[in-house]
Coordinates of C-alpha atoms (C1' of nucleotides) in Angstrom, one line a residue:
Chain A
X25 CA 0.0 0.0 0.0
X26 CA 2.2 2.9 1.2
X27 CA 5.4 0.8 1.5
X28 CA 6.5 1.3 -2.3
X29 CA 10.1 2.2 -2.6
X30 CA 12.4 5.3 -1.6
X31 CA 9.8 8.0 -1.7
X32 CA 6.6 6.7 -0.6
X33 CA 6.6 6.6 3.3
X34 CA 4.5 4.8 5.1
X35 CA 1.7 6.7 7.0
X36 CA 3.1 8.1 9.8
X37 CA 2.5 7.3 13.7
X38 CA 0.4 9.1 16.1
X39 CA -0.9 8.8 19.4
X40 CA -5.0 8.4 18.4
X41 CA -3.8 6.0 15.4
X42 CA -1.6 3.9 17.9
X43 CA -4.7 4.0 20.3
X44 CA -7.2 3.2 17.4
X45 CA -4.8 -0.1 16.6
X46 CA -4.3 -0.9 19.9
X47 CA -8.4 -1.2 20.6
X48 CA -8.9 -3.3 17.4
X49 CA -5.9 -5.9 18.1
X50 CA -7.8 -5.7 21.7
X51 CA -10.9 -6.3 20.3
X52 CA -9.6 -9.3 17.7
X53 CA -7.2 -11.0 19.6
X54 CA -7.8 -10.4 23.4
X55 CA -6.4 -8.5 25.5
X56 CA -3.8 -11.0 26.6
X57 CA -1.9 -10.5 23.1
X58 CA -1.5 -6.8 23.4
X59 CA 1.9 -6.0 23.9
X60 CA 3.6 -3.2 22.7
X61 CA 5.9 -5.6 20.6
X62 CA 2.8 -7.3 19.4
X63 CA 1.1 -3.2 18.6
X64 CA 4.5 -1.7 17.0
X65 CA 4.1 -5.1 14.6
X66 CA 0.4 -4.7 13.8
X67 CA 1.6 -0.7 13.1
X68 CA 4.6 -1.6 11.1
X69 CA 7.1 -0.3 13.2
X70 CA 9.5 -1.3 15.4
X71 CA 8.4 -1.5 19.3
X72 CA 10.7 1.2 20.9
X73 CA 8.5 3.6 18.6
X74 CA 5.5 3.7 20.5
X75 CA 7.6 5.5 23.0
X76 CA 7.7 8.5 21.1
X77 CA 3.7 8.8 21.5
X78 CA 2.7 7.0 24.4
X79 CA 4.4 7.0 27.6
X80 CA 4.2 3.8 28.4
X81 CA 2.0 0.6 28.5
X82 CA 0.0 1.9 31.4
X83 CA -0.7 5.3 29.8
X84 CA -2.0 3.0 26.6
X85 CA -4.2 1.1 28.2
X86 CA -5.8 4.5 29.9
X87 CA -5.8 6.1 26.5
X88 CA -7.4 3.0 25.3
X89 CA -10.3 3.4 27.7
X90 CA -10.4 6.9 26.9
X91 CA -11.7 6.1 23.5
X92 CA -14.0 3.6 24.4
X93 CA -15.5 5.9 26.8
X94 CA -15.6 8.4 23.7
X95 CA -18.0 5.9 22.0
X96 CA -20.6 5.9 24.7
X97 CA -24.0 7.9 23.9
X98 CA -24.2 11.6 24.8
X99 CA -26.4 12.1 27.9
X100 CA -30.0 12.8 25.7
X101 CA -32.0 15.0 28.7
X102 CA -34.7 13.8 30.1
X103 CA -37.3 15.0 32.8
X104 CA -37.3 11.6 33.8
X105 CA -33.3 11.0 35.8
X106 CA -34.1 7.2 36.0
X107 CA -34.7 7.0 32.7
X108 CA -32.0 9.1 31.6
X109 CA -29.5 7.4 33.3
X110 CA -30.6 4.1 32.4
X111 CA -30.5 4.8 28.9
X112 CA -26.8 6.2 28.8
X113 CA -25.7 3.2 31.3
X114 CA -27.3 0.3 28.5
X115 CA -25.8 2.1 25.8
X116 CA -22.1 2.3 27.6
X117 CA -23.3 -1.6 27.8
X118 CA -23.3 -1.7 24.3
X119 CA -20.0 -0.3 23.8
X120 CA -18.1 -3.2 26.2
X121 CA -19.6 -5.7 24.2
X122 CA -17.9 -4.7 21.2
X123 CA -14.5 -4.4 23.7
X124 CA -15.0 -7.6 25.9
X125 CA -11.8 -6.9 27.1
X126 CA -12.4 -3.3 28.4
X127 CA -13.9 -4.4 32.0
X128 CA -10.9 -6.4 32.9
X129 CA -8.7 -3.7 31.8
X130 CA -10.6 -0.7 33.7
X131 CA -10.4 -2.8 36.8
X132 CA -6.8 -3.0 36.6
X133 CA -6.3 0.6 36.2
X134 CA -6.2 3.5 38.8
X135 CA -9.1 5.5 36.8
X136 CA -8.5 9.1 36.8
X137 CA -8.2 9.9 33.0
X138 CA -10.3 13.3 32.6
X139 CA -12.5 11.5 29.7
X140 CA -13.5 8.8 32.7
X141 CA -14.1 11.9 35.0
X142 CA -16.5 14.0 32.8
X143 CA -18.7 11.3 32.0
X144 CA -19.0 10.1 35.8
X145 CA -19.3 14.3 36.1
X146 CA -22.3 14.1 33.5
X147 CA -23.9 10.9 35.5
X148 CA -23.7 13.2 38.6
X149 CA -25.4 15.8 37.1
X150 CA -28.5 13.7 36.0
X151 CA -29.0 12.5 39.5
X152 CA -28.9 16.1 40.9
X153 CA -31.1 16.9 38.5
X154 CA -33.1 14.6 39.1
X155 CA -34.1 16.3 42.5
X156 CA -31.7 13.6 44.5
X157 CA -29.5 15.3 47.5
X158 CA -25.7 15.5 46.8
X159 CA -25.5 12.9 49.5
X160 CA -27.4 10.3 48.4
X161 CA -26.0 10.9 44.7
X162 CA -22.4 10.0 46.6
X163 CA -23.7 6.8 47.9
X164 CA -25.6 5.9 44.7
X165 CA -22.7 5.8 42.9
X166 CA -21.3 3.9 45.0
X167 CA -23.9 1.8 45.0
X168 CA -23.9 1.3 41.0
X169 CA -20.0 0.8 40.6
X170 CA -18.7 -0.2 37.7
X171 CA -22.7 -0.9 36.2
X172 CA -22.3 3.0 35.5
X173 CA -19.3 2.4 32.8
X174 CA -21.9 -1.0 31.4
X175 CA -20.1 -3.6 33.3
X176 CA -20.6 -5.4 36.5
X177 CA -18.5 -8.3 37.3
X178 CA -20.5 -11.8 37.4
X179 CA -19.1 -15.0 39.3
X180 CA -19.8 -17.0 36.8
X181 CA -19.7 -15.2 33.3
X182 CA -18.7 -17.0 29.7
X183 CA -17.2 -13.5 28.4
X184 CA -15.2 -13.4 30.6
X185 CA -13.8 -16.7 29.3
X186 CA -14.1 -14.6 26.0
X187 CA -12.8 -11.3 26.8
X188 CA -9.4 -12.9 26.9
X189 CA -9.2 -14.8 23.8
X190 CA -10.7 -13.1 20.9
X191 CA -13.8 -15.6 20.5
X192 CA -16.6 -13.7 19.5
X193 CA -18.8 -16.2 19.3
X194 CA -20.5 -16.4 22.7
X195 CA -19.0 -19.8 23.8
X196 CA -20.9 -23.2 23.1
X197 CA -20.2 -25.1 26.2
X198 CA -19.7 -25.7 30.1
X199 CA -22.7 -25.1 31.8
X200 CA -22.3 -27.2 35.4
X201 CA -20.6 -30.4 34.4
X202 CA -22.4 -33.4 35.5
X203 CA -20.7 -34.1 38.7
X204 CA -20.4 -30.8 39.9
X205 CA -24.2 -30.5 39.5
X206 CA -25.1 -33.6 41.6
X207 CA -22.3 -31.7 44.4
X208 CA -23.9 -28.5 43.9
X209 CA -27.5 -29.0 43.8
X210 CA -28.7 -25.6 44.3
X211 CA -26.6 -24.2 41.1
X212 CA -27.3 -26.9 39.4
X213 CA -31.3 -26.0 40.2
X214 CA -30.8 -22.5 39.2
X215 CA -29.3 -23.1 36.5
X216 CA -31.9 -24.3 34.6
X217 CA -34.4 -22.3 36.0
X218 CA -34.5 -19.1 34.3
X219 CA -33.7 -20.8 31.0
X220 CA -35.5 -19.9 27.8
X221 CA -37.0 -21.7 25.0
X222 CA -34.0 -24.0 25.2
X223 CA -34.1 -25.1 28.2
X224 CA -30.5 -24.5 28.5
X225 CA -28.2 -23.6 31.6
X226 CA -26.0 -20.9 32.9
X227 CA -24.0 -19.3 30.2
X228 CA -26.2 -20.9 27.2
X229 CA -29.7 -20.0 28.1
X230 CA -28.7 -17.4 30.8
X231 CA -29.7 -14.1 29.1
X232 CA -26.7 -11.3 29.9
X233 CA -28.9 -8.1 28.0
X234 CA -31.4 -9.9 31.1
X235 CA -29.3 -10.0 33.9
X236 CA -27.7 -6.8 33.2
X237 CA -31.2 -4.8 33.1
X238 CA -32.6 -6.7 36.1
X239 CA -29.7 -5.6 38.5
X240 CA -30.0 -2.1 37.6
X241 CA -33.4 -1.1 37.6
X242 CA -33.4 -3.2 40.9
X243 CA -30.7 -0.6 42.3
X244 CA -32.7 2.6 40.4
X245 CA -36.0 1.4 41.5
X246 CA -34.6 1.3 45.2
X247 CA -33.0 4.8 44.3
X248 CA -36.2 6.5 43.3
X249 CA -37.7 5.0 46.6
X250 CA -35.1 6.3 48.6
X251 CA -35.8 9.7 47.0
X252 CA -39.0 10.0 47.4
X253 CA -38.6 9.2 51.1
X254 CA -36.1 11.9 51.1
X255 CA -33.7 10.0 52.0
X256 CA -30.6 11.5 54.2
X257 CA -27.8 9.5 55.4
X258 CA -27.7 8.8 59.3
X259 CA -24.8 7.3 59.9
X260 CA -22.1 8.5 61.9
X261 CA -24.2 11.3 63.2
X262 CA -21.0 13.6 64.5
Chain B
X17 CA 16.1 -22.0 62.2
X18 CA 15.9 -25.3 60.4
X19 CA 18.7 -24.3 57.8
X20 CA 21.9 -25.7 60.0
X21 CA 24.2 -27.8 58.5
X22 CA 23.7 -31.4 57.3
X23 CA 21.4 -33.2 59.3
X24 CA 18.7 -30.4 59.7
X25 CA 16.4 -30.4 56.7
X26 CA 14.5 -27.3 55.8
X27 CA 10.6 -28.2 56.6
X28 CA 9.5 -29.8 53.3
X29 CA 7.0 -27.5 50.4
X30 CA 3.8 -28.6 50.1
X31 CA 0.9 -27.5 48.4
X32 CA -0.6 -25.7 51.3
X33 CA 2.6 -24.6 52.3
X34 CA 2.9 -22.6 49.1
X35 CA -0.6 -21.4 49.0
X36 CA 0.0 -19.8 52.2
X37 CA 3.2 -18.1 51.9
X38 CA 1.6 -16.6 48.3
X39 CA -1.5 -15.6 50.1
X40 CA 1.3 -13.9 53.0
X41 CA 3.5 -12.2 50.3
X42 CA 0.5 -11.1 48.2
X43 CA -1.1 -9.4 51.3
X44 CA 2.7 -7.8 52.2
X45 CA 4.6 -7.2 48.7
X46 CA 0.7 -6.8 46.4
X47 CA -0.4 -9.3 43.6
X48 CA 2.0 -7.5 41.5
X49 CA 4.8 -8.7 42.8
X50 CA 4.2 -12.6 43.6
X51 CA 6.4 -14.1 40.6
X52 CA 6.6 -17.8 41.1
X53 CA 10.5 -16.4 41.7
X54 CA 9.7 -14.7 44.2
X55 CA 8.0 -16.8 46.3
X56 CA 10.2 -19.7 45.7
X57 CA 13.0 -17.2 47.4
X58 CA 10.5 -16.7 50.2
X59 CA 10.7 -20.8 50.9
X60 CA 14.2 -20.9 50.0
X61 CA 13.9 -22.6 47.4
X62 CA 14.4 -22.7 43.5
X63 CA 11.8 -21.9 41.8
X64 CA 11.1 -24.8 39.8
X65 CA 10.8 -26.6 43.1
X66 CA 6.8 -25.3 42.9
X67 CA 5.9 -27.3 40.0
X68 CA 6.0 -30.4 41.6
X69 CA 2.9 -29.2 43.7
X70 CA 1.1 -26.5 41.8
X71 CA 0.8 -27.2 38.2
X72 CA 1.5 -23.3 37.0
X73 CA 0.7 -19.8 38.2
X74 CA -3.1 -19.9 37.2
X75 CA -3.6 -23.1 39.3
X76 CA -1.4 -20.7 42.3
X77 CA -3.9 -18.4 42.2
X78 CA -6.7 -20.1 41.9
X79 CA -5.9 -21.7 45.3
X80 CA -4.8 -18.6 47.1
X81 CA -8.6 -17.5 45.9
X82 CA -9.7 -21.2 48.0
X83 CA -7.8 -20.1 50.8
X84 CA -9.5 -16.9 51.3
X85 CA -12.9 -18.3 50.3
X86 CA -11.8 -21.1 53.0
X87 CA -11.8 -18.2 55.8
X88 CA -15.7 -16.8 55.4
X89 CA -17.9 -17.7 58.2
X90 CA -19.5 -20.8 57.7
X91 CA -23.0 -20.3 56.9
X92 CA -25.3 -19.2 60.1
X93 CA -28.8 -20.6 59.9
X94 CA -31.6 -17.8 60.4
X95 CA -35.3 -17.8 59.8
X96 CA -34.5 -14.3 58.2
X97 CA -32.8 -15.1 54.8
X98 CA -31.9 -11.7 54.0
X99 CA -29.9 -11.1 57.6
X100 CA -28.3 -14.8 57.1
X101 CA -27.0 -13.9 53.6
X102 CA -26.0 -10.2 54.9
X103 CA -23.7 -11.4 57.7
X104 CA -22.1 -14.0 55.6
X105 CA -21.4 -11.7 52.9
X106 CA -20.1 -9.2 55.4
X107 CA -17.5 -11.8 56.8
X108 CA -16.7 -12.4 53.2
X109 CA -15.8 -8.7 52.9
X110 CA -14.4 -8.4 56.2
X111 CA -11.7 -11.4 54.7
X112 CA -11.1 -9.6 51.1
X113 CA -9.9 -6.7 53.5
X114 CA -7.2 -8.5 54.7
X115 CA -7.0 -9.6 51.3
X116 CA -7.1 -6.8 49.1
X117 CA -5.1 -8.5 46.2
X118 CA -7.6 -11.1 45.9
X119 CA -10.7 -9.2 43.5
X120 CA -8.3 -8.1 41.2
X121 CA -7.3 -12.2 41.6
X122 CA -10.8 -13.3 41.1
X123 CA -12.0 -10.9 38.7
X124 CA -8.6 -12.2 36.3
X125 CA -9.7 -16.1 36.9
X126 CA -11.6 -18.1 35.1
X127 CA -13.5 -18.9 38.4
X128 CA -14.6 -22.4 38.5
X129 CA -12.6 -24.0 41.3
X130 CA -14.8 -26.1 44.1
X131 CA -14.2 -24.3 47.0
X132 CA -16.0 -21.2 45.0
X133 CA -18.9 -23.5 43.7
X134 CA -19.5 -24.9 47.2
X135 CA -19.6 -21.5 48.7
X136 CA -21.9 -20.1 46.1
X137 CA -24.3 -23.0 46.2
X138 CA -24.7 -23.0 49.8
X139 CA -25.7 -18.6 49.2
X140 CA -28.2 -19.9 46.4
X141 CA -29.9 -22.7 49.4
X142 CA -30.1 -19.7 51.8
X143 CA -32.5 -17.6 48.7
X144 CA -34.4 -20.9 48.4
X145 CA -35.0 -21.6 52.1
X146 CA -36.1 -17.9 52.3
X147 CA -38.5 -18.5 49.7
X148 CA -37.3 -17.4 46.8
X149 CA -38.2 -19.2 43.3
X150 CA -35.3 -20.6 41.6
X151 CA -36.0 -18.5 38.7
X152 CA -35.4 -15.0 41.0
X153 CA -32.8 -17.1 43.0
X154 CA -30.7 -17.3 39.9
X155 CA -31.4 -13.4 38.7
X156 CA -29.9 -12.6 42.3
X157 CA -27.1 -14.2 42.1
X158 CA -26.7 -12.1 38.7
X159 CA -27.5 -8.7 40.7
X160 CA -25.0 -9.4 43.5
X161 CA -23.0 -10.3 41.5
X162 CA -19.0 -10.3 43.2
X163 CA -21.0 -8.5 45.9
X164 CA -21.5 -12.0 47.1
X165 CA -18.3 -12.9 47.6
X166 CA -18.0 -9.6 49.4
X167 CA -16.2 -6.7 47.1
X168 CA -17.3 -4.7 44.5
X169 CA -15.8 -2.8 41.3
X170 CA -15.8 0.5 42.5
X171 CA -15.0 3.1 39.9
X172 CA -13.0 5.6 42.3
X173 CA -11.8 3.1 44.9
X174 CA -8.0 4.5 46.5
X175 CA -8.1 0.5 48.0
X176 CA -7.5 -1.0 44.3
X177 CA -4.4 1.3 44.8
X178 CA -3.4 -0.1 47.5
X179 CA -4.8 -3.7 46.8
X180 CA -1.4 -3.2 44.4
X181 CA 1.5 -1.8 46.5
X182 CA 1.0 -3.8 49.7
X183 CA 0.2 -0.8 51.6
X184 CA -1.9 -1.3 54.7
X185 CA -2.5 2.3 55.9
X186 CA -5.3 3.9 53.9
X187 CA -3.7 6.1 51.3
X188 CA -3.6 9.8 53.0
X189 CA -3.9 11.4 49.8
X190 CA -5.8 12.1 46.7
X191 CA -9.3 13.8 46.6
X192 CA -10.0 15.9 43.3
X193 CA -7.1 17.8 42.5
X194 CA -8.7 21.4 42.7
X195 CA -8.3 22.1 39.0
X196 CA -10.3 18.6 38.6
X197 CA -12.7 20.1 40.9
X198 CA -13.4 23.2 38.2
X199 CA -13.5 20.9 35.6
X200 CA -15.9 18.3 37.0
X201 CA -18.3 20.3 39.8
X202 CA -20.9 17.9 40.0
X203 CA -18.0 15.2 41.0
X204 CA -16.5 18.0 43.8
X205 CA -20.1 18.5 45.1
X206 CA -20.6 14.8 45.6
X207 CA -16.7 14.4 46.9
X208 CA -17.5 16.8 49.8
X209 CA -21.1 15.3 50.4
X210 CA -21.2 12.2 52.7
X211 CA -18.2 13.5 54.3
X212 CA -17.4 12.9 57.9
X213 CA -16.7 14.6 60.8
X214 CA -13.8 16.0 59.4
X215 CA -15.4 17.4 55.9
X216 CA -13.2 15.3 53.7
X217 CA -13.1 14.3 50.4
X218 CA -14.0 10.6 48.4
X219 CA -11.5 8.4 49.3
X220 CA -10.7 10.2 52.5
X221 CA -13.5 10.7 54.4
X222 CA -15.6 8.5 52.4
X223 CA -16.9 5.2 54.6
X224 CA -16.1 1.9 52.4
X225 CA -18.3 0.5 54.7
X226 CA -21.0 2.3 54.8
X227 CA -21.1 2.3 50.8
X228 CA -20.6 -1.2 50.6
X229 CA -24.1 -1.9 53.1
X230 CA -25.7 1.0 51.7
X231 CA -25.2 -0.8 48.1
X232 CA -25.9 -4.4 49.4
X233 CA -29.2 -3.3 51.8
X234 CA -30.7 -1.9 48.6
X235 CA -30.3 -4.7 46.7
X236 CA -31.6 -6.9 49.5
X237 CA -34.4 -4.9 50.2
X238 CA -35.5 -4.8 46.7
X239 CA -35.5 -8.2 46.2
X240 CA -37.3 -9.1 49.2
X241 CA -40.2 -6.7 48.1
X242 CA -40.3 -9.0 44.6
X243 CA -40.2 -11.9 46.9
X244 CA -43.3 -10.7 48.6
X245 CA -44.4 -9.6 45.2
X246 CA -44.4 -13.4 43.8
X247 CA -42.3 -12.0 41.2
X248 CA -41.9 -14.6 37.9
X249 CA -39.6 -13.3 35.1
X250 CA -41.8 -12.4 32.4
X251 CA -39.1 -12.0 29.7
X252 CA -39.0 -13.8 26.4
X253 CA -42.3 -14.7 26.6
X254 CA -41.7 -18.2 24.7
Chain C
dA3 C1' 22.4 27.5 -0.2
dA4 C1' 24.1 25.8 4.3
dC5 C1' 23.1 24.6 9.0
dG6 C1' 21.8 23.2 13.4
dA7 C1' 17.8 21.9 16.1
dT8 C1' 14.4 18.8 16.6
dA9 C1' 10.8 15.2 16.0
dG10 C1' 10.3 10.6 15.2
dG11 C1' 11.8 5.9 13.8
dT12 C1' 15.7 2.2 14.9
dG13 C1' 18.8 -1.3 17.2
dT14 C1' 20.6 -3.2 21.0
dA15 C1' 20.5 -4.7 25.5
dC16 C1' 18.9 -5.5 30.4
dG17 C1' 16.4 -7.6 33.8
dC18 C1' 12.2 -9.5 34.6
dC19 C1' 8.6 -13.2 33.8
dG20 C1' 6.5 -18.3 33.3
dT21 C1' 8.0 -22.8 32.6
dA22 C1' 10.0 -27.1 29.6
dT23 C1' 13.4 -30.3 30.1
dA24 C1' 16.9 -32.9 32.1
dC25 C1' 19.2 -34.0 36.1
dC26 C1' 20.4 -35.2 40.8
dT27 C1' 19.5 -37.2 45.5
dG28 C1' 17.6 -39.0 49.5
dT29 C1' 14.0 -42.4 51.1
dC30 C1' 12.1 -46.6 51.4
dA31 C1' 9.9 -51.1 49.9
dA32 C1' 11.2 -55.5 48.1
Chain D
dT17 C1' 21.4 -54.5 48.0
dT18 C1' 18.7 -52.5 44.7
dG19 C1' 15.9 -49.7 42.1
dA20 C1' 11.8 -46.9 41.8
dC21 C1' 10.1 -42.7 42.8
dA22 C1' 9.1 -38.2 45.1
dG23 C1' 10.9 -33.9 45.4
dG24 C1' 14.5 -30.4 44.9
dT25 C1' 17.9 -28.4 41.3
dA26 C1' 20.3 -26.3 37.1
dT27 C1' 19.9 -24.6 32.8
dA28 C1' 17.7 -22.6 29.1
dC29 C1' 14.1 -20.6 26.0
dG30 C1' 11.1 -17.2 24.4
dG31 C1' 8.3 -13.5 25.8
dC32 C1' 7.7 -9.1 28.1
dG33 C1' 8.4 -3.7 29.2
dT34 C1' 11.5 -0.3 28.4
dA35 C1' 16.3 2.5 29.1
dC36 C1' 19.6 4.3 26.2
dA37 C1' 22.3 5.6 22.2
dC38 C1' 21.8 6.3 17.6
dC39 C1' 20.4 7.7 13.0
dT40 C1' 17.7 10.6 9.7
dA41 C1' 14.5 13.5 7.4
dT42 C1' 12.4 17.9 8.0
dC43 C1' 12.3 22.8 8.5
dG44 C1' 13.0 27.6 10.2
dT45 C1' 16.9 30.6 10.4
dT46 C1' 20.8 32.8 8.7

DNA sequence: AACGATAGGTGTACGCCGTATACCTGTCAA
DNA sequence: TTGACAGGTATACGGCGTACACCTATCGTT
């Protein structure tokens, strides 16, 4: 392409297109296989020239969460907070299932880039808007965690499983194996309950989209409760 | 001690001997730095000496996560399922914060060992002796979540600092920088809200604790009200 | 037109890491 | 006495992040 001879040079580096090729070897071949020797190869380049954009791996794998937070929806206002909120949170949900290896790699980060801090800023402002004390907006986010950024960390999840490879396929097998089931009969039970058409078990049947929607409007619907009650925290009354 | 010459052996590795001196130096040095090297120096031994009782590092950790999972309270029978699933939880937390390596460890596994399932199922028994179907027993498990096990992803959390660097004392530092604080208001409001005694900032002032129970009460209490609700999953319809 | 600074890509090397493989050695059953 | 075997050792390989010295093309200044 642009790696003719003598006078054609090959598209130069740069920190967003070392960040955009760093996201799509993430996203294709796990997270596990980004190294910077593995990046400067995808790029063309030799390793040690990364350096001159990035400060190190670290500071890539911030930017890289930088631009996945970029992708997330706009806040769209609403007179309804719960709804608002709710809305943006499913669609930064969309955006970590296109990067299954984003949750593993903002837990392993210290989180302060100022991209991560204006959209928990914006998520802020909806709940103060939303007529709940500044309090209570501290403690329900909190409360929501990660869920806020699309994520929440299962016990037993298949993409995790998946995040690290690059299988985008959502993973065919391994529900309880026989013997664990007749050890664990209580899983084993759940498992198959809340299975669809199928009848299939945990990680098959188990609906994620579900799950994911069911925990937070469980933690909103408490929220809006808690407003309504006018809710004010109590503890350590100094 | 038992290192004199000749006739005094060194006490002999074992499995559980290793477990526990990786569970010690991952609670001293942080997860970042137990290498199978250096813990094999912590036995005085070579490091290749491990192998013959753990079969590589992802086997290590997976039973320094058994160990810790092996020091929750046993379950404590109680008419109330909510306040027997609350206190075990809470001993579970109590544990990860002696432990403050291990989410980052159990969020990075492919979580499947016994020791986990066992612990898990006997959670899931508690919903169904408290009356819960298996069909909202398994959507609870999804809602808690790693809450179960007692931790959760917090998005500005100074102990995944620390769970790195072993460092016990609780990080003295690091509120919003003050030209943060112009940048993201609603973040500075909500930073100084919830404060203590001693008007501090997140991360300072800000009661782990109480989050945590604030978080998991919410949850509880909202699933309790489906409970009394009869609540069936109505999704997918099929 | 010549030049020096500078930005950006290169090459080499260091010290870590996990672990495969071969080897040694002390113990104990036969 | 022997020989199998469990368990500790020695060496080595390929991968990692990245420090450091180097080269080279570009460009504003003189």
């Amino acid at each position: 392409m642009a790696e003719q001879a003598g006078t054609l040079r090959r598209t130069p580096l740069s920190r967003d297109r070392i960040l955009r090729a760093a996201v799509a070897l993430a996203d294709e071949a796990g997270i596990e296989s980004l190294s910077m020797r593995n990046l400067a190869q995808e790029l063309g380049v030799v390793p040690m020239a990364l350096y001159k954009h990035v400060a190190n791996k670290d500071e890539l794998l911030d930017g890289m969460i930088d631009v996945i937070v970029g992708e997330i929806e706009p806040l769209v206002p609403d007179a309804d907070w719960q709804r608002a909120l709710r809305r943006r949170i499913l669609s930064a949900r969309q955006v970590l299932r296109r990067h299954l290896w984003a949750p593993l790699a903002i837990e392993s980060r210290n989180m302060a880039t100022p991209a991560v801090l204006a959209y928990l800023d914006s998520m802020v402002g909806t709940l103060r808007a939303g007529g709940l004390s500044a309090d209570l907006a501290h403690h329900v986010m909190h409360a929501l965690g990660s869920r806020i950024l699309g994520f929440s960390q299962e016990l037993f999840d298949a993409s995790r499983q998946a995040g690290r490879s690059g299988a985008t396929e959502p993973e065919p097998a391994a529900g309880l194996p026989p013997e664990a089931a007749a050890r664990f009969p209580h899983l084993a039970e759940i498992a198959t309950a809340a299975s669809h058409d199928d009848g299939s078990v945990v990680g098959q049947g188990c609906d994620d989209q579900f799950e994911f929607e069911f925990a937070l409007d469980l933690l909103l619907d408490g929220i809006e409760r808690l407003r309504q009650q006018g809710w004010r925290s109590a503890h350590r009354p100094g």
